Coordinates of C-alpha atoms and ligand atoms in Angstrom, one line a residue:
X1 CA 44.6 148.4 60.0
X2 CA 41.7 151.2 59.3
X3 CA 39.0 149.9 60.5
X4 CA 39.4 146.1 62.5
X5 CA 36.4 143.8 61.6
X6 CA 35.4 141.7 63.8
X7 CA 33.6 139.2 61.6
X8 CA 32.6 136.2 64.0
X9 CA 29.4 137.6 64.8
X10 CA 28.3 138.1 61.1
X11 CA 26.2 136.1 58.9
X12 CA 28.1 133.9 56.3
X13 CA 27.3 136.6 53.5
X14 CA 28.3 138.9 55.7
X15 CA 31.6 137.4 56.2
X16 CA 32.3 136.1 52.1
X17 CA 32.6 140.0 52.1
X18 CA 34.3 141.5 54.8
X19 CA 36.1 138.7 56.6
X20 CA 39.5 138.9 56.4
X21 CA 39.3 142.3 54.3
X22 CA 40.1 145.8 56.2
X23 CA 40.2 148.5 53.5
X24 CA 44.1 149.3 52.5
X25 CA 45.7 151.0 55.2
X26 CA 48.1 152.9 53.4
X27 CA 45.3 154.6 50.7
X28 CA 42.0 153.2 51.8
X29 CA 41.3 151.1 48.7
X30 CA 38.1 149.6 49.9
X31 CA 39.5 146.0 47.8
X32 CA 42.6 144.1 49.0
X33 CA 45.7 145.2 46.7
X34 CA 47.6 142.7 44.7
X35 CA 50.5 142.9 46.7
X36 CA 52.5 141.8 43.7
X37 CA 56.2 141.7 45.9
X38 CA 58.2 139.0 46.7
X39 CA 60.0 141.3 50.0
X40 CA 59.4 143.7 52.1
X41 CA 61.4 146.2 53.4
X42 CA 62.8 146.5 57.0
X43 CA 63.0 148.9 59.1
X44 CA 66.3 147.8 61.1
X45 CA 67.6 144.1 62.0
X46 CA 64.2 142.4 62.8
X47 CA 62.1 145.1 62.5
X48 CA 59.4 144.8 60.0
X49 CA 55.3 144.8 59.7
X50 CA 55.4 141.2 59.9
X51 CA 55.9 140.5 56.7
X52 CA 59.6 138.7 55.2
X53 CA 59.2 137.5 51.8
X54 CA 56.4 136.0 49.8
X55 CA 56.8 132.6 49.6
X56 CA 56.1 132.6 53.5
X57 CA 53.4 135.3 53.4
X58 CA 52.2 137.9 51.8
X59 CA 49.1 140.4 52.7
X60 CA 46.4 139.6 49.8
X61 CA 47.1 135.9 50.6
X62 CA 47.0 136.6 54.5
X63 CA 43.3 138.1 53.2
X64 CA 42.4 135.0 51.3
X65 CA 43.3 133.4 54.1
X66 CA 41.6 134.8 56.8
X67 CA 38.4 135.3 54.6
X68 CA 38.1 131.2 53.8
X69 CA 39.1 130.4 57.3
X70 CA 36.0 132.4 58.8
X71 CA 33.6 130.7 56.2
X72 CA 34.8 127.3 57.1
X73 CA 34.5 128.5 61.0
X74 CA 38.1 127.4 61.4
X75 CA 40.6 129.1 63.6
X76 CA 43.5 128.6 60.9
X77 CA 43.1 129.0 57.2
X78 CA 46.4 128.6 54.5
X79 CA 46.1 129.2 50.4
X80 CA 48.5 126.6 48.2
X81 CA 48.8 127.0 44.5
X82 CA 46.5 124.1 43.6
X83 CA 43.6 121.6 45.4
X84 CA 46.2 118.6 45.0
X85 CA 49.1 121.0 46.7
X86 CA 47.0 121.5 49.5
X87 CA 46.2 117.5 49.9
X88 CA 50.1 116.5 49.5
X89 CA 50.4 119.4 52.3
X90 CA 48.2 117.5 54.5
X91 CA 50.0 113.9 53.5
X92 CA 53.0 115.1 55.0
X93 CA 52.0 115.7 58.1
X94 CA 52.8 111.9 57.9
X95 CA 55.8 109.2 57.8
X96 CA 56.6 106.4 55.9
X97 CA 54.6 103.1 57.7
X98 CA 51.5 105.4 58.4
X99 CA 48.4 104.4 56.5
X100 CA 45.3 106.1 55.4
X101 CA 42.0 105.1 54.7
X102 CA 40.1 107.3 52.4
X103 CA 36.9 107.1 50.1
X104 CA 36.8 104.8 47.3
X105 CA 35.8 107.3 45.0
X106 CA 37.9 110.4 45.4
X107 CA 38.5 113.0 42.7
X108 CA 41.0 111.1 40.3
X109 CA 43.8 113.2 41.1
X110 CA 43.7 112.6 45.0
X111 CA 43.9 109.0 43.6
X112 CA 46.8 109.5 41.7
X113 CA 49.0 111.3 44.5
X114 CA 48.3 108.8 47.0
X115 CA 49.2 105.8 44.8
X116 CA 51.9 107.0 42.1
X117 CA 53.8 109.6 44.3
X118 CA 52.9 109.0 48.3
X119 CA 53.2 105.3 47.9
X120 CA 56.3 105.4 46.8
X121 CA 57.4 107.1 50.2
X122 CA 56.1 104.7 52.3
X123 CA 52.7 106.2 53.2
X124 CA 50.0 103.3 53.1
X125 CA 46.1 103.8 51.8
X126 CA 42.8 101.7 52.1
X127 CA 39.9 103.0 49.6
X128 CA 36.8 101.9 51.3
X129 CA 33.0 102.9 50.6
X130 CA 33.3 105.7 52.9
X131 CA 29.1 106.0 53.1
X132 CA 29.4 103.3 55.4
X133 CA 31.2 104.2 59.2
X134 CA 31.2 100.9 60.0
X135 CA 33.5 100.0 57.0
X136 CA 35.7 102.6 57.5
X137 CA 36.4 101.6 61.4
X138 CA 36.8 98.1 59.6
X139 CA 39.8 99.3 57.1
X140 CA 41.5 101.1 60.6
X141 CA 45.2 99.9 61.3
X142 CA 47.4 100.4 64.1
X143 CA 48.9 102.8 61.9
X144 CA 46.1 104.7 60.4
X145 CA 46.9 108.7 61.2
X146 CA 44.2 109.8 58.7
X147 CA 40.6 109.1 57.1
X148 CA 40.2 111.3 53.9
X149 CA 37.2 111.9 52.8
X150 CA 35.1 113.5 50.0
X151 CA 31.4 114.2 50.6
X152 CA 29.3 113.9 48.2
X153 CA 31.9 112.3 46.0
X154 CA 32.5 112.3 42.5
X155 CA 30.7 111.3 40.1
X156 CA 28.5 108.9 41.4
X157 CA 27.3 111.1 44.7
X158 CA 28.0 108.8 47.3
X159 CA 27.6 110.6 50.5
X160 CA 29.6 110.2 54.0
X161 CA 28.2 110.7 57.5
X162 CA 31.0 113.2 58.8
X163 CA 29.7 113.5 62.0
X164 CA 29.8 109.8 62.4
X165 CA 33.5 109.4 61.0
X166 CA 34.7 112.3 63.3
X167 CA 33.0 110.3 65.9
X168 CA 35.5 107.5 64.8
X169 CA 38.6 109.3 64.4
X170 CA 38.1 110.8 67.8
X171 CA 37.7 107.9 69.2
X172 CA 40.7 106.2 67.4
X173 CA 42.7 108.9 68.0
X174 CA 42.9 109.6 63.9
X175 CA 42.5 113.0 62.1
X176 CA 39.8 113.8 59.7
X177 CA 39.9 115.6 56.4
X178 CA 37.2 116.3 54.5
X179 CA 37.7 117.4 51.3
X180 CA 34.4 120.1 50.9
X181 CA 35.0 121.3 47.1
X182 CA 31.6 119.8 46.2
X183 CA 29.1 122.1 48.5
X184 CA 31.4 124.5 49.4
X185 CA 31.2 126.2 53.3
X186 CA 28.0 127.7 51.8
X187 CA 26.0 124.1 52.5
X188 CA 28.7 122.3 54.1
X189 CA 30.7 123.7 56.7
X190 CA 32.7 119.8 58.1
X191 CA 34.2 121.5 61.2
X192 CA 30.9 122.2 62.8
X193 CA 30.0 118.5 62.3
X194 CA 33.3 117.6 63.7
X195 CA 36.0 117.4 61.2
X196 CA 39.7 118.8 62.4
X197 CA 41.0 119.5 58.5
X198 CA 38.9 120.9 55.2
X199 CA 40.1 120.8 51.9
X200 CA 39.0 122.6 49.3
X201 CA 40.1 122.8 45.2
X202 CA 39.7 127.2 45.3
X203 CA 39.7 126.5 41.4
X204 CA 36.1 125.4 41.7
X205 CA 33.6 126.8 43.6
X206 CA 35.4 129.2 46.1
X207 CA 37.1 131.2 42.7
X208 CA 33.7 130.4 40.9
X209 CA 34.7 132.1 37.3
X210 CA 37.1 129.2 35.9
X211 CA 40.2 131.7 35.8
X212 CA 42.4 130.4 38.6
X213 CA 43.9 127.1 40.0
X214 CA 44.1 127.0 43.7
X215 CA 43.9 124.9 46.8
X216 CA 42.5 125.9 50.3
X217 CA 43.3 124.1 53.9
X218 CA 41.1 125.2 57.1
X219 CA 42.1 123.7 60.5
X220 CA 41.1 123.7 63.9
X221 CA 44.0 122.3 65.2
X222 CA 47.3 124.9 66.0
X223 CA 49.5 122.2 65.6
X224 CA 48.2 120.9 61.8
X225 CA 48.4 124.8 61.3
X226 CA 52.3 125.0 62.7
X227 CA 52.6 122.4 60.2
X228 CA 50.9 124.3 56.8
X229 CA 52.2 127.2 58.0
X230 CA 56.1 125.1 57.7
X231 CA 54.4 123.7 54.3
X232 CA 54.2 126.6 52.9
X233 CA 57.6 127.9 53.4
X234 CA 59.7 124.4 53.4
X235 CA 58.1 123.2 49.8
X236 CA 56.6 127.0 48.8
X237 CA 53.5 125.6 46.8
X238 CA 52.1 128.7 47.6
X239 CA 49.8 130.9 45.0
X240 CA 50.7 133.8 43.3
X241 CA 49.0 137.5 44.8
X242 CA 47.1 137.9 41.6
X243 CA 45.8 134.2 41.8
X244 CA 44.8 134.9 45.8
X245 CA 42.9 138.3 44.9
X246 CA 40.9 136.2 42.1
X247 CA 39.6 133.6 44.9
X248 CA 39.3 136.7 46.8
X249 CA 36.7 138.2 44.4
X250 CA 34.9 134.9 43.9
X251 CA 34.6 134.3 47.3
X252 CA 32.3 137.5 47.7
X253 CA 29.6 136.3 45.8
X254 CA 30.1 132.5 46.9
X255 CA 26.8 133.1 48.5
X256 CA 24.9 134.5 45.6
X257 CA 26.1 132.0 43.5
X258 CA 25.8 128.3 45.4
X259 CA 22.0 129.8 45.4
X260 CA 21.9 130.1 41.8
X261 CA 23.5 126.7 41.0
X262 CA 21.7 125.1 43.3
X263 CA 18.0 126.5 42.2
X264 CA 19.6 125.2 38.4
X265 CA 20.3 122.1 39.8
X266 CA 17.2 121.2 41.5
X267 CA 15.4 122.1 38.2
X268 CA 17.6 120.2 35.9
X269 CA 17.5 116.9 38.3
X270 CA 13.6 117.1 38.2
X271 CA 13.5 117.1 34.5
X272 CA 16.2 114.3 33.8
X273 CA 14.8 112.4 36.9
X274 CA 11.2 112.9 34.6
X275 CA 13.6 111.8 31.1
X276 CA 12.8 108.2 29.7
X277 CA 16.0 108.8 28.4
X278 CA 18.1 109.5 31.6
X279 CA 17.9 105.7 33.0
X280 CA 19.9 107.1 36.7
X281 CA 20.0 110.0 37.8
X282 CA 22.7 110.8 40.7
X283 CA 21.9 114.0 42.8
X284 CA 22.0 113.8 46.0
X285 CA 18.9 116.3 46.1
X286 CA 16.2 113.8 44.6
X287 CA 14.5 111.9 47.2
X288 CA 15.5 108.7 46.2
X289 CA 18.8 109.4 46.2
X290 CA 21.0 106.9 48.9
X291 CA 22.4 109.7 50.6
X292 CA 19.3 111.9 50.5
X293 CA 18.5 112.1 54.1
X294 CA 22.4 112.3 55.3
X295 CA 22.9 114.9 53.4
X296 CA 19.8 117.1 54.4
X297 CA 20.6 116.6 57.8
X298 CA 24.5 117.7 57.3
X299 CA 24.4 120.3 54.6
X300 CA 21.8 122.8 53.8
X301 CA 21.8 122.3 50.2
X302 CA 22.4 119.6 47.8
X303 CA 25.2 121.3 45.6
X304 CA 25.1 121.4 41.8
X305 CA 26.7 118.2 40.4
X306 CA 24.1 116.4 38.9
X307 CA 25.4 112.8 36.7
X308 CA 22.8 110.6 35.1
X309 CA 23.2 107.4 33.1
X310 CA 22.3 107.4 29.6
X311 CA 21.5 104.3 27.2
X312 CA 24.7 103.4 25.8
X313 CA 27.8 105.4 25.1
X314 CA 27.2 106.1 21.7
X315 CA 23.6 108.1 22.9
X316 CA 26.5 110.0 25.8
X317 CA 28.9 110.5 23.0
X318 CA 25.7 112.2 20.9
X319 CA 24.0 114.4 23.5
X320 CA 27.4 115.6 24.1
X321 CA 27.9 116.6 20.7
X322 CA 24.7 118.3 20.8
X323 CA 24.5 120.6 23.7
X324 CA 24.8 124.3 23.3
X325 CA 24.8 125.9 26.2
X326 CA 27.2 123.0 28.5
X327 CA 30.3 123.1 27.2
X328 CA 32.2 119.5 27.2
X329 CA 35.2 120.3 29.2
X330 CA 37.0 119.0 32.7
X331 CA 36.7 121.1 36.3
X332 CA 33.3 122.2 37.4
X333 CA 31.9 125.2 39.7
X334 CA 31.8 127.6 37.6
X335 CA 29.3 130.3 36.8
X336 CA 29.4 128.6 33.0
X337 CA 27.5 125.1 32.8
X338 CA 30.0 122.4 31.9
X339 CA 29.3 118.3 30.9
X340 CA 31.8 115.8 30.9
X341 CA 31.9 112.2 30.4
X342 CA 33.9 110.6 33.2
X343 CA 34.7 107.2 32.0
X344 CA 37.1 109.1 29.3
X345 CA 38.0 111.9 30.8
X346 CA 38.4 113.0 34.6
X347 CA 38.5 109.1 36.1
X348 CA 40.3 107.6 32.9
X349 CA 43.6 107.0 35.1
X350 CA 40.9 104.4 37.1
X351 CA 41.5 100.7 35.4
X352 CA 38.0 99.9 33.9
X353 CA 36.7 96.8 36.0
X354 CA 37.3 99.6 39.1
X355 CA 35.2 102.2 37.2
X356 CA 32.8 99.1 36.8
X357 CA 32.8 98.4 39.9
X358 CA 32.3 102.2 41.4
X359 CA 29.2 102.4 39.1
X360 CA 30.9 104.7 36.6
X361 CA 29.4 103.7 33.6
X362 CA 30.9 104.3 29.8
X363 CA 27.2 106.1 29.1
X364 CA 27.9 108.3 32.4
X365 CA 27.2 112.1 31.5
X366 CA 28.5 114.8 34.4
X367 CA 27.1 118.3 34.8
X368 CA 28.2 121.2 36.3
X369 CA 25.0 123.4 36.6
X370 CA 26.1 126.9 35.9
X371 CA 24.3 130.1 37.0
X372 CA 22.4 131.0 33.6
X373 CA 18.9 130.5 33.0
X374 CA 17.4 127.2 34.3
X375 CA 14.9 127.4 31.6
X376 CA 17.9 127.8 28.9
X377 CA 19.4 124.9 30.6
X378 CA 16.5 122.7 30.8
X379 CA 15.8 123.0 26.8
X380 CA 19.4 122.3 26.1
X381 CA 19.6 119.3 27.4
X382 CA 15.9 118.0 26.2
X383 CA 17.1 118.9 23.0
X384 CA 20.1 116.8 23.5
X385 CA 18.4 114.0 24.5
X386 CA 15.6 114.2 21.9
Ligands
PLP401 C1 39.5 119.6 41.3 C2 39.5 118.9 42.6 C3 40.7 118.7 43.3 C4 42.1 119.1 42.8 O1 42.2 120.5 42.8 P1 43.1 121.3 41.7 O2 42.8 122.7 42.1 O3 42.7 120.9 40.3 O4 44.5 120.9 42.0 C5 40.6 118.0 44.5 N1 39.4 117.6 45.0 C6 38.3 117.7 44.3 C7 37.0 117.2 44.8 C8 38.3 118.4 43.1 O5 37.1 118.6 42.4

């Protein structure tokens, strides 16, 4: 390598820049290549530059990799193809009879691979209200090998103590995974607070431009690495160069951006928080938010998923229909602001007296809070609501 970077010392913008990324050594190209091969050439019987064939690793990944690993402060970082390759990678560090408690209200697809494909090889799961650590040692079983967690969750918020849970899963000998899409390492980094796993969906805010599906997993532990590492080439859910370099170049402005949203999102939360329309407002940044407190002590920012409670359906179904600037579509983290209405779209796998039950009303509205002008943002939605 050119020039070796040492990256630990650095500041986290520092790092969503440089870490991981020595300019080319073959030509100097200050950007990573797509190294768009599947093999590599070798020099005799067993004599290579460390590189086989793709599927086990290939240099613009290794780059991804190291890059995400340093902002999560983990040891070991490993790229899949999607967020829900990365979680079934994790699920399999298990065997049939082990049990898992996780959050009761995971992203719906985290959901639907634990019960309609992991079930069905034996793995076991509790959804508990994972705010609460002394629910969560409650759900534990002899068997329990992992507590999955998402913090805040989706869409109603709810936030986790993770330094309390890893407190838990150290004691009972369990592994935690944290599952950090949400706040990204720019406000949330789990490992520091004691977490051995992070999870991430790269398709959100890690690649930041809606242009890529990918999944992330950052580990302390070498053995849980061993194991990725075996994931990767055993099952090969692995993304493509071109997919890596895109999370690549979002991840170098991952800084600039989580400001942005999260300046958008404070000012959009004031002014539905102020709405007579806007009957809840869930945003873990307003001070009477549950979680408020927990997560100002464990993150240093609030994120920009903002979802608020309207009337009735019928008034969600007609602000929908008359926003501009959020466009109604699944996915969030992008620089584009996007809406969605849970109920009937990403948690309409849930049966409804669970959504009932979660708090995920028919006349819940989701944002996204995209980087463009707050003040365009803010009169979209009031003349939505109007
Ligand atoms: C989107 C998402 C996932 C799934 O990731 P994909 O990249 O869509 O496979 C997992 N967890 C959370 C919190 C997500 O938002």
């Amino acid at each position: 390598m050119a020039r070796e970077k040492d990256a630990s010392a650095w500041g986290f913008d520092t790092r969503a820049i440089h870490a991981g990324q020595a300019p080319d050594p073959t030509t100097g190209a200050i950007i990573t290549p797509i190294y768009q091969t599947s093999t590599y050439v070798q020099e005799g019987i067993g004599r290579h530059k460390g590189y086989e064939y793709s599927r086990v690793s290939n240099p613009t990944r290794t780059a991804l990799e190291q890059n995400v690993a340093s902002l999560e402060g983990a040891p070991h970082g490993f790229a899949f193809a999607s967020g829900m390759s990365a979680i079934d990678a994790i699920m399999r560090l298990l065997s049939p009879g082990d049990h898992v408690v996780a959050s009761d209200n995971l992203y719906g697809g985290s959901t639907r691979l634990f019960r309609m494909v992991l079930e069905r090889y034996g793995l076991e799961f509790s959804f508990v209200d994972s705010s609460s650590v002394a629910g969560v040692e409650r759900a534990l079983r002899a068997r329990t090998r992992i507590l999955f967690v998402e913090t805040p969750t989706n869409p109603m918020m709810v936030v986790a103590d993770i330094a309390g849970l890893a407190g838990l899963a150290k004691k009972s000998g369990i592994t935690l995974v944290v599952d950090n899409t949400f706040l990204s390492p720019y406000f949330q980094r789990p490992i520091e607070l004691g977490a051995e796993i992070v999870v991430h969906s790269s398709t959100k805010y890690l690649g930041g431009h809606s242009d890529v599906i990918g999944g992330f997993v950052a580990t302390t532990r070498a053995d849980v690495a061993e194991h990725l590492a075996f994931m990767q080439k055993a099952v090969g859910a692995i993304p493509s160069p071109f997919d890596a370099w895109l999370i690549l170049r979002g991840t170098k402005t991952l800084a600039v951006r989580m400001r942005q949203h999260e300046d958008n999102a404070r000012a959009v939360a004031a002014f539905l928080a102020a709405h007579p329309a806007a009957r809840r407002v869930y945003y873990p940044g307003l001070p009477d938010h549950p979680g408020h407190a927990l997560a100002k002590r464990q993150a240093s920012g609030f994120g920009a998923m903002i979802s608020f409670v309207l009337e009735s359906r019928a008034r969600a179904e007609a602000v929908l229909a008359r926003l501009r600037i959020f466009a109604l579509a699944e996915s969030l983290g992008g620089v584009e602001s996007l809406v969605c209405h849970p109920a009937t779209m990403t948690h309409a796998s849930i049966p409804a007296d669970e959504r009932e039950r979660l708090g995920i009303s028919d006349a819940m509205v989701r944002l996204s809070v995209g980087i463009e002008d707050k003040e365009d943002l803010v009169a979209d939605l009031a003349a939505a609501l109007e």
